[in-house]
Each structure stands twice: as C-alpha cells, then as structure tokens.
PDB file of C-alpha atoms in Angstrom:
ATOM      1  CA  UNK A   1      49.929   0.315-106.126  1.00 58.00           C
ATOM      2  CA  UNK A   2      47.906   1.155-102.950  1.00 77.00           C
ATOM      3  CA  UNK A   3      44.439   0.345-102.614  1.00 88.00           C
ATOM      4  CA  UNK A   4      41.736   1.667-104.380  1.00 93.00           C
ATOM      5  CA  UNK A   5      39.821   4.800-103.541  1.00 97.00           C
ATOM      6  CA  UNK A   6      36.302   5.576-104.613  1.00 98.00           C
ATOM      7  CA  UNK A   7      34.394   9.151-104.666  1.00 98.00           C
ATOM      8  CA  UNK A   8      30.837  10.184-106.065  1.00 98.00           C
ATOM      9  CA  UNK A   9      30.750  13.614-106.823  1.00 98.00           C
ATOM     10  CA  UNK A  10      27.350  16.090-107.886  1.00 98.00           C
ATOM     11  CA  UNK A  11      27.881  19.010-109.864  1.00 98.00           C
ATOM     12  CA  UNK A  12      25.709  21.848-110.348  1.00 98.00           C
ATOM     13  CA  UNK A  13      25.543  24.783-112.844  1.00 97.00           C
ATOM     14  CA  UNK A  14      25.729  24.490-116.876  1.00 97.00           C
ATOM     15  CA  UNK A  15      26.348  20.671-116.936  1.00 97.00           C
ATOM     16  CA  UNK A  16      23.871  19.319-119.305  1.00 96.00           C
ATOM     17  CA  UNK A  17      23.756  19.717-122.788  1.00 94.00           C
ATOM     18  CA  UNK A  18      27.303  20.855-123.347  1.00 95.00           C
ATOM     19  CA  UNK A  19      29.080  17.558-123.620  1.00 95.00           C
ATOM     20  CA  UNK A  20      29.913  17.405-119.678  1.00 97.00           C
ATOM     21  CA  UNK A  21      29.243  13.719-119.508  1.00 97.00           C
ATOM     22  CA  UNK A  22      31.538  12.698-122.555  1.00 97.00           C
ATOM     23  CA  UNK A  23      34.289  15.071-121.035  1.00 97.00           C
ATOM     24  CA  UNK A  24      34.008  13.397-117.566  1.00 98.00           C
ATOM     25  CA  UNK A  25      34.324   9.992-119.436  1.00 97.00           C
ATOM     26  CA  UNK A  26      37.036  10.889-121.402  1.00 97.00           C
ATOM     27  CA  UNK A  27      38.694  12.245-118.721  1.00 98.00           C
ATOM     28  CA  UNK A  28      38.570   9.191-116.521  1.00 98.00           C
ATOM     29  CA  UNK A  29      39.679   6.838-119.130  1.00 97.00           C
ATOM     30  CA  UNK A  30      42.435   8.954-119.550  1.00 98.00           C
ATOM     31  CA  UNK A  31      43.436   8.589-115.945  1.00 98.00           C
ATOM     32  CA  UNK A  32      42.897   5.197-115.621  1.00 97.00           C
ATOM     33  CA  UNK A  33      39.928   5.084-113.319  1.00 98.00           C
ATOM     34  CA  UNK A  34      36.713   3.142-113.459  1.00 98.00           C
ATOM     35  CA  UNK A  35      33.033   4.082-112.500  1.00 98.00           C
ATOM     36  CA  UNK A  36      30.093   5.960-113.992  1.00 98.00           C
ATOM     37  CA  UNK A  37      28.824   9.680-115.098  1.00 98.00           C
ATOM     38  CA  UNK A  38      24.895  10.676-115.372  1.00 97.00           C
ATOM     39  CA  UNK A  39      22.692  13.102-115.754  1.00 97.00           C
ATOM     40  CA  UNK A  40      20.313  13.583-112.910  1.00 97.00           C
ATOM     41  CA  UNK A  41      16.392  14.821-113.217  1.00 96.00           C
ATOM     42  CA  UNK A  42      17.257  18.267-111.789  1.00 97.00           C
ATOM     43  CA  UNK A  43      19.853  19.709-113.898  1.00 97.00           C
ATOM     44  CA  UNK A  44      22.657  18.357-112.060  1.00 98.00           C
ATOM     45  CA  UNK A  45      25.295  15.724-112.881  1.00 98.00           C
ATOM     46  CA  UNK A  46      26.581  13.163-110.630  1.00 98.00           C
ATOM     47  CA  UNK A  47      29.661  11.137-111.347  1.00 98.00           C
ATOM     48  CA  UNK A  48      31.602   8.474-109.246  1.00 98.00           C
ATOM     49  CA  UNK A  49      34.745   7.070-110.114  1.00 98.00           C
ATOM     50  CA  UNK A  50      36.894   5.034-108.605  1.00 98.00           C
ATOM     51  CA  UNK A  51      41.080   4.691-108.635  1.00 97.00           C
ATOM     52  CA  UNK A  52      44.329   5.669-107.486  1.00 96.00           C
ATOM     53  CA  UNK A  53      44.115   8.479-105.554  1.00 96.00           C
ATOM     54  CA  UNK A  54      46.508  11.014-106.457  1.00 96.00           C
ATOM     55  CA  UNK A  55      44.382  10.290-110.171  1.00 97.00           C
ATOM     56  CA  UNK A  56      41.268  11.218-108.574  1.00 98.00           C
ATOM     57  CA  UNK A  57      42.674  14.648-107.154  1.00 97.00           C
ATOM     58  CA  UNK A  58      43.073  15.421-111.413  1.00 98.00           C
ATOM     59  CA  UNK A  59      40.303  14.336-112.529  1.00 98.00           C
ATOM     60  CA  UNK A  60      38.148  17.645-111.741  1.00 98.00           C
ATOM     61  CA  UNK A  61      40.389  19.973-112.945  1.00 97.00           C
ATOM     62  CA  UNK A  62      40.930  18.211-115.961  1.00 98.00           C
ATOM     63  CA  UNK A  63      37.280  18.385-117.189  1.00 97.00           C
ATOM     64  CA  UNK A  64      36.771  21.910-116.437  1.00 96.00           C
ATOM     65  CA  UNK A  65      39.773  22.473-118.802  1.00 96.00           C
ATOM     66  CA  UNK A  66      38.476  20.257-121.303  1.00 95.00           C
ATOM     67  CA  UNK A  67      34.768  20.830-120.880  1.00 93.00           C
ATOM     68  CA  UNK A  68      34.446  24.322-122.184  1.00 91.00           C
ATOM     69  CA  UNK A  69      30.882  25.060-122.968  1.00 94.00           C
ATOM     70  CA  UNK A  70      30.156  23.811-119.213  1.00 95.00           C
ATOM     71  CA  UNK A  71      30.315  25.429-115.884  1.00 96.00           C
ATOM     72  CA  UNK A  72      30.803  23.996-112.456  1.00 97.00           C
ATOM     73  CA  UNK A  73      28.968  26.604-110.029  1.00 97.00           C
ATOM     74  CA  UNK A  74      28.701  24.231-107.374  1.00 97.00           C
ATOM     75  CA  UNK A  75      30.395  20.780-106.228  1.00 97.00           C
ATOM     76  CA  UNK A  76      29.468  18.093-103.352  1.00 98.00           C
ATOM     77  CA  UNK A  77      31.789  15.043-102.824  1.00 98.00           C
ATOM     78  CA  UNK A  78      31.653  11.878-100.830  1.00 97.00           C
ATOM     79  CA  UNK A  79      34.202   9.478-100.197  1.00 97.00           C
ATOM     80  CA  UNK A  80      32.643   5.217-100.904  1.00 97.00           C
ATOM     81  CA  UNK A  81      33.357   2.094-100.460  1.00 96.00           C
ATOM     82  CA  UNK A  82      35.466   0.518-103.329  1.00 96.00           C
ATOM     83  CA  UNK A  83      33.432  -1.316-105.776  1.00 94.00           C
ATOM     84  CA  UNK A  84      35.057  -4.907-106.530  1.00 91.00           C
ATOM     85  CA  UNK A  85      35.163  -6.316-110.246  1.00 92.00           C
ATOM     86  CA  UNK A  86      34.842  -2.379-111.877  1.00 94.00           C
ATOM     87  CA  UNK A  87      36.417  -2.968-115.030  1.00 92.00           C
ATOM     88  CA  UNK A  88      35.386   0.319-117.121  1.00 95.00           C
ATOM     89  CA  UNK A  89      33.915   4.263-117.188  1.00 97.00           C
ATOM     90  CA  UNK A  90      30.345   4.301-118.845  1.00 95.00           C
ATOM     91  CA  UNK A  91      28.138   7.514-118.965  1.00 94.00           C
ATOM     92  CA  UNK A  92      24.756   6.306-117.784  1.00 91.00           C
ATOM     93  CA  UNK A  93      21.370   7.902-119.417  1.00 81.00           C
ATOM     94  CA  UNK A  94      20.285   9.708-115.737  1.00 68.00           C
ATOM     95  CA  UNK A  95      17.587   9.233-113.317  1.00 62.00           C
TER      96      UNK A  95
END
C-alpha cells in the first residue's frame, strides 16, 4: 500500500441542510479513508480526509451522486500533511 495522502476540501453552494455531511461520511467510510466533515459559519462545508489516493480521486464524485438534495457550485482543495494515529471519519458540529 503506498503512503498515505491527505486533502481538505471547501465546498460551496446548497451544502447545508440537505444531508451533505452524512453523505460525505458515508462516503468515506465506504472508501476506506479517515478524517473529518463540518459545517462552516458561512454556508460552506469543509471536509478533509485522508487515504489511498486513487480512493480520494472517488470520493467527490461519489457524494454528488449520492447527495441529491445538495449542490456543489464551487470547490477549493489543498493537499496536507498526513495525520498519524487517524483511526475513523466523524462529521464535526462546524465552526
């Protein structure tokens, strides 16, 4: 398995209050990563996870098919450090 690769993304668009968060999580369980999803004072939603990489490049695609009361208008993403001892995917309350 090659090493581990970690991303944050921030969405914009309809990604509160239409189940985005439980989406992202189920969608990153699913694909084996680890990290975090949470709702962020402005509307937005930002989400890192953390995995294999080739997982990662799915992970995106998969919520917007799942997710289908929400809307991704706009999308940042940055490339982190790996985070050691990560064992899980939560969805956080926000800031």
């Amino acid at each position: 398995m090659s090493a581990p690769v970690r991303r944050r993304w921030r969405f914009t668009g309809r990604v509160q209050g239409v189940g985005f968060r439980y989406f992202a999580s189920c969608a990153a369980q699913k694909l084996g990563l680890t990290g975090w999803v949470a709702n962020n004072w402005d509307g937005s939603v930002t989400l890192e996870a953390q995995g294999d990489a080739a997982q990662l490049d799915k992970l995106v695609p998969m919520i917007e098919r799942t997710c289908r009361w929400g809307r991704i208008d706009g999308m940042t993403v940055h490339n982190l450090p790996p985070e050691e001892h990560e064992y899980g995917f939560t969805e956080r309350s926000g800031d």
